[in-house]
Amino acid sequence: MGRAKAITLIILIQFILLHVTKSQQGFEESLAARTLKQESHDTHEVQCSRERSRAAWQIIDDYLMPFVEEEGYQISADCRLHPDNDLFRDQERHKIHLDVSEWRCGYCKKSFRAERFLDQHFDNRHYNLLNVNQSKCLADLCGALHCDFVINSNLLKAKCNPAAATRNRHLCESLANSCFPISQSPSARRLHELFLRQFCDAHTCSGKAKPFPRGGKKQTNLLYMATSILLMMLLPLFYLLYYLYQRDMKQETQVLRRVSQVGRKAKPS
């Protein structure tokens, strides 16, 4: 009888523990759901692509700004290509790339394993630093600046849409006219012509013109770097071999001189 009571008591305790465990799990799941919901509420949606804005600015920086700086030309703030007209420019400037897998927020110094996590952090925690009251989406200019070609060069081989090409060409020409007015100065006239050749001429379905024919910012070539490092490593070896060769030649010359002197002394008078 006592044994039966003990078994019953054990079963009752197990039942109570199981009930408490399920209740705790339910509470934790509810808490996790509320936390996730709160984070989703903290996420602010901006009607502007950060990735395409970044690609557009990279194109401007690589394929336009070197020529603008060479001319000493100041782009007007009214020009849509001006840095102040990039919605994400201030946040992009506050990205600190420390290592391949380490990015840091310049506002709060928090670290992340990848740039996309830092982008999400900006969207969640530093949304208030975006000037969303003005229309400053640089991604809107991607059609004129060939962002798709830079993001995925295989798209150049895709079937051309004449209507899209015409639309992008008109946008491109309007940028040239507003940012580099021909009547403003000789520098503006030269940059206007360069912008047409660099960006606008490729908006055609003929396939003859390619984007950025004038080139751009000089990028460090990996092959050039590897060759330079290899030469730096081989140069000391070359000098060592040259030194040993010169030393052996000098020793051989000395031996020949001694042999020649001995031969002259051995001649009969």
PDB file of C-alpha atoms in Angstrom:
ATOM      1  CA  MET A   1       0.000   0.000   0.000  1.00  0.00           C
ATOM      2  CA  GLY A   2       2.813   2.408   0.891  1.00  0.00           C
ATOM      3  CA  ARG A   3       4.527   1.538  -2.370  1.00  0.00           C
ATOM      4  CA  ALA A   4       1.394   2.388  -4.361  1.00  0.00           C
ATOM      5  CA  LYS A   5       1.135   5.776  -2.619  1.00  0.00           C
ATOM      6  CA  ALA A   6       4.780   6.512  -3.450  1.00  0.00           C
ATOM      7  CA  ILE A   7       4.241   5.688  -7.133  1.00  0.00           C
ATOM      8  CA  THR A   8       1.124   7.858  -7.216  1.00  0.00           C
ATOM      9  CA  LEU A   9       3.026  10.728  -5.587  1.00  0.00           C
ATOM     10  CA  ILE A  10       5.877  10.432  -8.135  1.00  0.00           C
ATOM     11  CA  ILE A  11       3.401  10.471 -11.047  1.00  0.00           C
ATOM     12  CA  LEU A  12       1.677  13.530  -9.561  1.00  0.00           C
ATOM     13  CA  ILE A  13       4.993  15.381  -9.171  1.00  0.00           C
ATOM     14  CA  GLN A  14       5.973  14.560 -12.796  1.00  0.00           C
ATOM     15  CA  PHE A  15       2.601  15.821 -14.020  1.00  0.00           C
ATOM     16  CA  ILE A  16       3.034  19.097 -12.107  1.00  0.00           C
ATOM     17  CA  LEU A  17       6.589  19.566 -13.421  1.00  0.00           C
ATOM     18  CA  LEU A  18       5.470  18.890 -17.008  1.00  0.00           C
ATOM     19  CA  HIS A  19       2.657  21.433 -16.655  1.00  0.00           C
ATOM     20  CA  VAL A  20       5.051  24.062 -15.248  1.00  0.00           C
ATOM     21  CA  THR A  21       7.572  23.401 -18.062  1.00  0.00           C
ATOM     22  CA  LYS A  22       4.906  23.821 -20.760  1.00  0.00           C
ATOM     23  CA  SER A  23       3.684  27.012 -19.143  1.00  0.00           C
ATOM     24  CA  GLN A  24       7.233  28.382 -19.055  1.00  0.00           C
ATOM     25  CA  GLN A  25       7.806  27.452 -22.696  1.00  0.00           C
ATOM     26  CA  GLY A  26       4.580  29.166 -23.655  1.00  0.00           C
ATOM     27  CA  PHE A  27       5.625  32.281 -21.767  1.00  0.00           C
ATOM     28  CA  GLU A  28       9.040  32.306 -23.449  1.00  0.00           C
ATOM     29  CA  GLU A  29       7.486  31.826 -26.905  1.00  0.00           C
ATOM     30  CA  SER A  30       5.066  34.646 -26.211  1.00  0.00           C
ATOM     31  CA  LEU A  31       7.921  36.877 -25.040  1.00  0.00           C
ATOM     32  CA  ALA A  32       9.971  36.027 -28.133  1.00  0.00           C
ATOM     33  CA  ALA A  33       6.999  36.799 -30.366  1.00  0.00           C
ATOM     34  CA  ARG A  34       6.478  40.142 -28.657  1.00  0.00           C
ATOM     35  CA  THR A  35      10.197  40.969 -29.020  1.00  0.00           C
ATOM     36  CA  LEU A  36      10.174  40.092 -32.717  1.00  0.00           C
ATOM     37  CA  LYS A  37       7.027  42.131 -33.194  1.00  0.00           C
ATOM     38  CA  GLN A  38       8.626  45.072 -31.395  1.00  0.00           C
ATOM     39  CA  GLU A  39      11.730  44.858 -33.613  1.00  0.00           C
ATOM     40  CA  SER A  40       9.550  44.765 -36.715  1.00  0.00           C
ATOM     41  CA  HIS A  41       7.798  47.900 -35.474  1.00  0.00           C
ATOM     42  CA  ASP A  42      11.202  49.538 -35.015  1.00  0.00           C
ATOM     43  CA  THR A  43      12.088  48.834 -38.654  1.00  0.00           C
ATOM     44  CA  HIS A  44      11.322  51.840 -40.842  1.00  0.00           C
ATOM     45  CA  GLU A  45      10.606  51.353 -44.514  1.00  0.00           C
ATOM     46  CA  VAL A  46      12.226  53.837 -46.894  1.00  0.00           C
ATOM     47  CA  GLN A  47      10.978  53.981 -50.468  1.00  0.00           C
ATOM     48  CA  CYS A  48      14.526  54.067 -51.811  1.00  0.00           C
ATOM     49  CA  SER A  49      16.912  51.193 -52.504  1.00  0.00           C
ATOM     50  CA  ARG A  50      20.057  51.465 -50.413  1.00  0.00           C
ATOM     51  CA  GLU A  51      21.891  48.936 -52.607  1.00  0.00           C
ATOM     52  CA  ARG A  52      21.112  50.733 -55.872  1.00  0.00           C
ATOM     53  CA  SER A  53      21.860  54.132 -54.313  1.00  0.00           C
ATOM     54  CA  ARG A  54      25.232  52.741 -53.239  1.00  0.00           C
ATOM     55  CA  ALA A  55      25.888  51.455 -56.774  1.00  0.00           C
ATOM     56  CA  ALA A  56      24.908  54.828 -58.266  1.00  0.00           C
ATOM     57  CA  TRP A  57      27.249  56.722 -55.959  1.00  0.00           C
ATOM     58  CA  GLN A  58      30.085  54.273 -56.669  1.00  0.00           C
ATOM     59  CA  ILE A  59      29.638  54.935 -60.401  1.00  0.00           C
ATOM     60  CA  ILE A  60      29.662  58.702 -59.853  1.00  0.00           C
ATOM     61  CA  ASP A  61      32.746  58.450 -57.646  1.00  0.00           C
ATOM     62  CA  ASP A  62      34.643  56.160 -60.039  1.00  0.00           C
ATOM     63  CA  TYR A  63      33.637  57.385 -63.496  1.00  0.00           C
ATOM     64  CA  LEU A  64      32.736  61.058 -63.062  1.00  0.00           C
ATOM     65  CA  MET A  65      34.384  62.649 -60.035  1.00  0.00           C
ATOM     66  CA  PRO A  66      38.008  62.118 -61.211  1.00  0.00           C
ATOM     67  CA  PHE A  67      37.255  64.308 -64.252  1.00  0.00           C
ATOM     68  CA  VAL A  68      35.325  66.852 -62.162  1.00  0.00           C
ATOM     69  CA  GLU A  69      38.260  67.130 -59.746  1.00  0.00           C
ATOM     70  CA  GLU A  70      40.707  67.421 -62.638  1.00  0.00           C
ATOM     71  CA  GLU A  71      38.733  70.382 -63.979  1.00  0.00           C
ATOM     72  CA  GLY A  72      38.455  71.933 -60.517  1.00  0.00           C
ATOM     73  CA  TYR A  73      34.699  72.163 -61.047  1.00  0.00           C
ATOM     74  CA  GLN A  74      32.204  72.561 -58.201  1.00  0.00           C
ATOM     75  CA  ILE A  75      28.964  70.655 -58.755  1.00  0.00           C
ATOM     76  CA  SER A  76      25.934  72.694 -57.735  1.00  0.00           C
ATOM     77  CA  ALA A  77      23.759  71.461 -54.868  1.00  0.00           C
ATOM     78  CA  ASP A  78      20.840  71.674 -57.319  1.00  0.00           C
ATOM     79  CA  CYS A  79      22.467  68.930 -59.388  1.00  0.00           C
ATOM     80  CA  ARG A  80      20.991  65.534 -58.530  1.00  0.00           C
ATOM     81  CA  LEU A  81      24.503  64.058 -58.669  1.00  0.00           C
ATOM     82  CA  HIS A  82      25.665  66.167 -55.719  1.00  0.00           C
ATOM     83  CA  PRO A  83      26.575  64.107 -52.607  1.00  0.00           C
ATOM     84  CA  ASP A  84      24.013  66.009 -50.513  1.00  0.00           C
ATOM     85  CA  ASN A  85      21.282  64.630 -52.759  1.00  0.00           C
ATOM     86  CA  ASP A  86      21.999  61.061 -51.698  1.00  0.00           C
ATOM     87  CA  LEU A  87      19.570  60.003 -48.971  1.00  0.00           C
ATOM     88  CA  PHE A  88      22.041  57.487 -47.505  1.00  0.00           C
ATOM     89  CA  ARG A  89      25.277  59.458 -47.966  1.00  0.00           C
ATOM     90  CA  ASP A  90      25.749  60.419 -44.309  1.00  0.00           C
ATOM     91  CA  GLN A  91      25.136  56.850 -43.145  1.00  0.00           C
ATOM     92  CA  GLU A  92      27.505  55.478 -45.788  1.00  0.00           C
ATOM     93  CA  ARG A  93      30.183  57.861 -44.545  1.00  0.00           C
ATOM     94  CA  HIS A  94      29.693  56.466 -41.046  1.00  0.00           C
ATOM     95  CA  LYS A  95      30.554  52.922 -42.100  1.00  0.00           C
ATOM     96  CA  ILE A  96      33.925  51.760 -40.793  1.00  0.00           C
ATOM     97  CA  HIS A  97      35.284  48.680 -42.581  1.00  0.00           C
ATOM     98  CA  LEU A  98      37.861  47.237 -40.211  1.00  0.00           C
ATOM     99  CA  ASP A  99      38.311  43.766 -41.689  1.00  0.00           C
ATOM    100  CA  VAL A 100      36.789  41.315 -44.151  1.00  0.00           C
ATOM    101  CA  SER A 101      34.210  40.233 -41.572  1.00  0.00           C
ATOM    102  CA  GLU A 102      34.064  43.295 -39.333  1.00  0.00           C
ATOM    103  CA  TRP A 103      32.081  46.461 -39.940  1.00  0.00           C
ATOM    104  CA  ARG A 104      31.503  49.170 -37.346  1.00  0.00           C
ATOM    105  CA  CYS A 105      28.837  51.813 -36.970  1.00  0.00           C
ATOM    106  CA  GLY A 106      30.396  55.268 -36.858  1.00  0.00           C
ATOM    107  CA  TYR A 107      27.512  56.595 -34.777  1.00  0.00           C
ATOM    108  CA  CYS A 108      27.407  54.157 -31.848  1.00  0.00           C
ATOM    109  CA  LYS A 109      30.584  52.063 -32.505  1.00  0.00           C
ATOM    110  CA  LYS A 110      28.651  48.784 -32.589  1.00  0.00           C
ATOM    111  CA  SER A 111      30.346  46.042 -34.669  1.00  0.00           C
ATOM    112  CA  PHE A 112      28.841  43.658 -37.247  1.00  0.00           C
ATOM    113  CA  ARG A 113      30.023  40.651 -39.229  1.00  0.00           C
ATOM    114  CA  ALA A 114      28.767  41.873 -42.608  1.00  0.00           C
ATOM    115  CA  GLU A 115      27.772  45.117 -44.295  1.00  0.00           C
ATOM    116  CA  ARG A 116      24.147  43.996 -44.706  1.00  0.00           C
ATOM    117  CA  PHE A 117      23.792  43.678 -40.923  1.00  0.00           C
ATOM    118  CA  LEU A 118      25.149  47.203 -40.540  1.00  0.00           C
ATOM    119  CA  ASP A 119      22.602  48.376 -43.133  1.00  0.00           C
ATOM    120  CA  GLN A 120      19.824  46.767 -41.081  1.00  0.00           C
ATOM    121  CA  HIS A 121      21.232  48.452 -37.961  1.00  0.00           C
ATOM    122  CA  PHE A 122      21.078  51.837 -39.690  1.00  0.00           C
ATOM    123  CA  ASP A 123      17.480  51.168 -40.727  1.00  0.00           C
ATOM    124  CA  ASN A 124      16.462  50.131 -37.198  1.00  0.00           C
ATOM    125  CA  ARG A 125      18.496  52.388 -34.914  1.00  0.00           C
ATOM    126  CA  HIS A 126      19.555  55.455 -36.927  1.00  0.00           C
ATOM    127  CA  TYR A 127      16.543  56.016 -39.141  1.00  0.00           C
ATOM    128  CA  ASN A 128      16.073  59.432 -37.529  1.00  0.00           C
ATOM    129  CA  LEU A 129      19.305  60.608 -39.175  1.00  0.00           C
ATOM    130  CA  LEU A 130      17.834  60.227 -42.665  1.00  0.00           C
ATOM    131  CA  ASN A 131      16.340  63.330 -44.241  1.00  0.00           C
ATOM    132  CA  VAL A 132      13.250  61.594 -45.627  1.00  0.00           C
ATOM    133  CA  ASN A 133      11.329  64.843 -46.030  1.00  0.00           C
ATOM    134  CA  GLN A 134      13.128  65.619 -49.293  1.00  0.00           C
ATOM    135  CA  SER A 135      13.214  63.507 -52.424  1.00  0.00           C
ATOM    136  CA  LYS A 136      16.858  62.491 -52.499  1.00  0.00           C
ATOM    137  CA  CYS A 137      16.866  58.941 -53.808  1.00  0.00           C
ATOM    138  CA  LEU A 138      20.007  58.475 -55.863  1.00  0.00           C
ATOM    139  CA  ALA A 139      18.704  55.077 -56.986  1.00  0.00           C
ATOM    140  CA  ASP A 140      16.208  56.963 -59.182  1.00  0.00           C
ATOM    141  CA  LEU A 141      19.165  57.853 -61.434  1.00  0.00           C
ATOM    142  CA  CYS A 142      20.301  54.259 -61.882  1.00  0.00           C
ATOM    143  CA  GLY A 143      18.763  54.020 -65.339  1.00  0.00           C
ATOM    144  CA  ALA A 144      20.929  56.878 -66.581  1.00  0.00           C
ATOM    145  CA  LEU A 145      24.081  55.757 -64.731  1.00  0.00           C
ATOM    146  CA  HIS A 146      24.061  52.066 -65.778  1.00  0.00           C
ATOM    147  CA  CYS A 147      23.741  50.648 -62.249  1.00  0.00           C
ATOM    148  CA  ASP A 148      22.472  47.321 -63.577  1.00  0.00           C
ATOM    149  CA  PHE A 149      25.581  46.980 -65.740  1.00  0.00           C
ATOM    150  CA  VAL A 150      27.810  47.502 -62.695  1.00  0.00           C
ATOM    151  CA  ILE A 151      25.784  45.238 -60.397  1.00  0.00           C
ATOM    152  CA  ASN A 152      25.495  42.511 -63.030  1.00  0.00           C
ATOM    153  CA  SER A 153      27.487  42.981 -66.248  1.00  0.00           C
ATOM    154  CA  ASN A 154      25.666  40.006 -67.834  1.00  0.00           C
ATOM    155  CA  LEU A 155      22.606  42.213 -68.228  1.00  0.00           C
ATOM    156  CA  LEU A 156      24.411  43.996 -71.071  1.00  0.00           C
ATOM    157  CA  LYS A 157      23.955  40.825 -73.127  1.00  0.00           C
ATOM    158  CA  ALA A 158      20.200  40.723 -72.461  1.00  0.00           C
ATOM    159  CA  LYS A 159      17.691  41.821 -75.073  1.00  0.00           C
ATOM    160  CA  CYS A 160      17.567  45.604 -75.330  1.00  0.00           C
ATOM    161  CA  ASN A 161      14.326  47.485 -74.714  1.00  0.00           C
ATOM    162  CA  PRO A 162      14.215  50.495 -77.103  1.00  0.00           C
ATOM    163  CA  ALA A 163      11.649  52.360 -74.984  1.00  0.00           C
ATOM    164  CA  ALA A 164      13.743  51.943 -71.815  1.00  0.00           C
ATOM    165  CA  ALA A 165      16.911  52.957 -73.676  1.00  0.00           C
ATOM    166  CA  THR A 166      15.221  56.139 -74.947  1.00  0.00           C
ATOM    167  CA  ARG A 167      13.858  56.960 -71.490  1.00  0.00           C
ATOM    168  CA  ASN A 168      17.250  56.462 -69.832  1.00  0.00           C
ATOM    169  CA  ARG A 169      18.975  58.525 -72.506  1.00  0.00           C
ATOM    170  CA  HIS A 170      16.602  61.462 -71.931  1.00  0.00           C
ATOM    171  CA  LEU A 171      17.232  61.246 -68.162  1.00  0.00           C
ATOM    172  CA  CYS A 172      20.977  61.092 -68.796  1.00  0.00           C
ATOM    173  CA  GLU A 173      20.924  64.143 -71.078  1.00  0.00           C
ATOM    174  CA  SER A 174      18.844  66.108 -68.572  1.00  0.00           C
ATOM    175  CA  LEU A 175      21.496  65.380 -65.917  1.00  0.00           C
ATOM    176  CA  ALA A 176      24.210  66.631 -68.255  1.00  0.00           C
ATOM    177  CA  ASN A 177      22.266  69.838 -68.961  1.00  0.00           C
ATOM    178  CA  SER A 178      21.417  70.597 -65.324  1.00  0.00           C
ATOM    179  CA  CYS A 179      24.741  69.632 -63.736  1.00  0.00           C
ATOM    180  CA  PHE A 180      27.089  70.979 -66.407  1.00  0.00           C
ATOM    181  CA  PRO A 181      25.418  73.916 -68.193  1.00  0.00           C
ATOM    182  CA  ILE A 182      27.317  74.620 -71.415  1.00  0.00           C
ATOM    183  CA  SER A 183      27.010  78.395 -71.015  1.00  0.00           C
ATOM    184  CA  GLN A 184      28.461  78.421 -67.501  1.00  0.00           C
ATOM    185  CA  SER A 185      32.172  77.967 -68.197  1.00  0.00           C
ATOM    186  CA  PRO A 186      34.685  76.127 -70.430  1.00  0.00           C
ATOM    187  CA  SER A 187      35.068  73.490 -67.684  1.00  0.00           C
ATOM    188  CA  ALA A 188      31.315  72.934 -67.583  1.00  0.00           C
ATOM    189  CA  ARG A 189      31.267  72.629 -71.372  1.00  0.00           C
ATOM    190  CA  ARG A 190      34.018  69.999 -71.346  1.00  0.00           C
ATOM    191  CA  LEU A 191      32.346  68.047 -68.540  1.00  0.00           C
ATOM    192  CA  HIS A 192      28.999  68.234 -70.336  1.00  0.00           C
ATOM    193  CA  GLU A 193      30.569  66.651 -73.399  1.00  0.00           C
ATOM    194  CA  LEU A 194      32.351  64.037 -71.287  1.00  0.00           C
ATOM    195  CA  PHE A 195      29.135  63.131 -69.448  1.00  0.00           C
ATOM    196  CA  LEU A 196      27.341  62.533 -72.756  1.00  0.00           C
ATOM    197  CA  ARG A 197      30.150  60.294 -74.021  1.00  0.00           C
ATOM    198  CA  GLN A 198      30.721  58.547 -70.679  1.00  0.00           C
ATOM    199  CA  PHE A 199      27.102  57.764 -69.795  1.00  0.00           C
ATOM    200  CA  CYS A 200      24.522  58.784 -72.409  1.00  0.00           C
ATOM    201  CA  ASP A 201      25.907  57.358 -75.658  1.00  0.00           C
ATOM    202  CA  ALA A 202      25.544  53.780 -74.367  1.00  0.00           C
ATOM    203  CA  HIS A 203      21.760  54.159 -74.056  1.00  0.00           C
ATOM    204  CA  THR A 204      21.053  52.637 -77.426  1.00  0.00           C
ATOM    205  CA  CYS A 205      20.097  49.251 -78.794  1.00  0.00           C
ATOM    206  CA  SER A 206      22.700  49.359 -81.557  1.00  0.00           C
ATOM    207  CA  GLY A 207      25.257  47.660 -79.314  1.00  0.00           C
ATOM    208  CA  LYS A 208      28.080  49.854 -80.624  1.00  0.00           C
ATOM    209  CA  ALA A 209      28.635  52.010 -77.525  1.00  0.00           C
ATOM    210  CA  LYS A 210      29.603  50.683 -74.105  1.00  0.00           C
ATOM    211  CA  PRO A 211      29.305  52.471 -70.742  1.00  0.00           C
ATOM    212  CA  PHE A 212      32.270  54.457 -69.366  1.00  0.00           C
ATOM    213  CA  PRO A 213      34.492  54.534 -72.508  1.00  0.00           C
ATOM    214  CA  ARG A 214      36.668  57.284 -70.983  1.00  0.00           C
ATOM    215  CA  GLY A 215      37.593  55.046 -68.049  1.00  0.00           C
ATOM    216  CA  GLY A 216      37.596  56.246 -64.482  1.00  0.00           C
ATOM    217  CA  LYS A 217      39.340  56.089 -61.160  1.00  0.00           C
ATOM    218  CA  LYS A 218      42.436  53.940 -61.371  1.00  0.00           C
ATOM    219  CA  GLN A 219      41.718  50.708 -59.547  1.00  0.00           C
ATOM    220  CA  THR A 220      44.536  48.670 -58.080  1.00  0.00           C
ATOM    221  CA  ASN A 221      45.070  45.668 -60.344  1.00  0.00           C
ATOM    222  CA  LEU A 222      45.519  42.419 -58.437  1.00  0.00           C
ATOM    223  CA  LEU A 223      47.814  41.009 -61.110  1.00  0.00           C
ATOM    224  CA  TYR A 224      49.941  44.152 -60.940  1.00  0.00           C
ATOM    225  CA  MET A 225      50.141  43.866 -57.150  1.00  0.00           C
ATOM    226  CA  ALA A 226      51.087  40.182 -57.323  1.00  0.00           C
ATOM    227  CA  THR A 227      53.749  40.890 -59.950  1.00  0.00           C
ATOM    228  CA  SER A 228      55.181  43.740 -57.883  1.00  0.00           C
ATOM    229  CA  ILE A 229      55.388  41.572 -54.757  1.00  0.00           C
ATOM    230  CA  LEU A 230      57.020  38.772 -56.734  1.00  0.00           C
ATOM    231  CA  LEU A 231      59.590  41.179 -58.177  1.00  0.00           C
ATOM    232  CA  MET A 232      60.361  42.549 -54.727  1.00  0.00           C
ATOM    233  CA  MET A 233      60.958  39.006 -53.503  1.00  0.00           C
ATOM    234  CA  LEU A 234      63.110  38.017 -56.486  1.00  0.00           C
ATOM    235  CA  LEU A 235      65.176  41.210 -56.612  1.00  0.00           C
ATOM    236  CA  PRO A 236      67.421  40.321 -53.622  1.00  0.00           C
ATOM    237  CA  LEU A 237      67.952  36.861 -55.117  1.00  0.00           C
ATOM    238  CA  PHE A 238      68.944  38.427 -58.430  1.00  0.00           C
ATOM    239  CA  TYR A 239      71.517  40.677 -56.739  1.00  0.00           C
ATOM    240  CA  LEU A 240      72.863  37.720 -54.766  1.00  0.00           C
ATOM    241  CA  LEU A 241      73.325  35.656 -57.924  1.00  0.00           C
ATOM    242  CA  TYR A 242      74.900  38.642 -59.682  1.00  0.00           C
ATOM    243  CA  TYR A 243      77.289  39.144 -56.783  1.00  0.00           C
ATOM    244  CA  LEU A 244      78.290  35.463 -56.787  1.00  0.00           C
ATOM    245  CA  TYR A 245      78.783  35.548 -60.558  1.00  0.00           C
ATOM    246  CA  GLN A 246      80.978  38.640 -60.357  1.00  0.00           C
ATOM    247  CA  ARG A 247      82.998  37.099 -57.513  1.00  0.00           C
ATOM    248  CA  ASP A 248      83.581  33.871 -59.484  1.00  0.00           C
ATOM    249  CA  MET A 249      84.587  35.861 -62.558  1.00  0.00           C
ATOM    250  CA  LYS A 250      87.035  37.870 -60.489  1.00  0.00           C
ATOM    251  CA  GLN A 251      88.533  34.735 -58.996  1.00  0.00           C
ATOM    252  CA  GLU A 252      88.881  33.137 -62.457  1.00  0.00           C
ATOM    253  CA  THR A 253      90.577  36.288 -63.757  1.00  0.00           C
ATOM    254  CA  GLN A 254      93.041  36.214 -60.883  1.00  0.00           C
ATOM    255  CA  VAL A 255      93.793  32.530 -61.552  1.00  0.00           C
ATOM    256  CA  LEU A 256      94.400  33.218 -65.242  1.00  0.00           C
ATOM    257  CA  ARG A 257      96.731  36.079 -64.361  1.00  0.00           C
ATOM    258  CA  ARG A 258      98.740  33.846 -62.045  1.00  0.00           C
ATOM    259  CA  VAL A 259      98.952  31.145 -64.704  1.00  0.00           C
ATOM    260  CA  SER A 260     100.066  33.725 -67.248  1.00  0.00           C
ATOM    261  CA  GLN A 261     102.734  35.107 -64.901  1.00  0.00           C
ATOM    262  CA  VAL A 262     103.985  31.607 -64.121  1.00  0.00           C
ATOM    263  CA  GLY A 263     104.171  30.843 -67.833  1.00  0.00           C
ATOM    264  CA  ARG A 264     106.205  33.963 -68.541  1.00  0.00           C
ATOM    265  CA  LYS A 265     108.645  33.146 -65.726  1.00  0.00           C
ATOM    266  CA  ALA A 266     109.063  29.595 -67.015  1.00  0.00           C
ATOM    267  CA  LYS A 267     110.165  30.749 -70.538  1.00  0.00           C
ATOM    268  CA  PRO A 268     113.917  30.173 -71.296  1.00  0.00           C
ATOM    269  CA  SER A 269     116.068  33.246 -71.771  1.00  0.00           C
TER     270      SER A 269
END
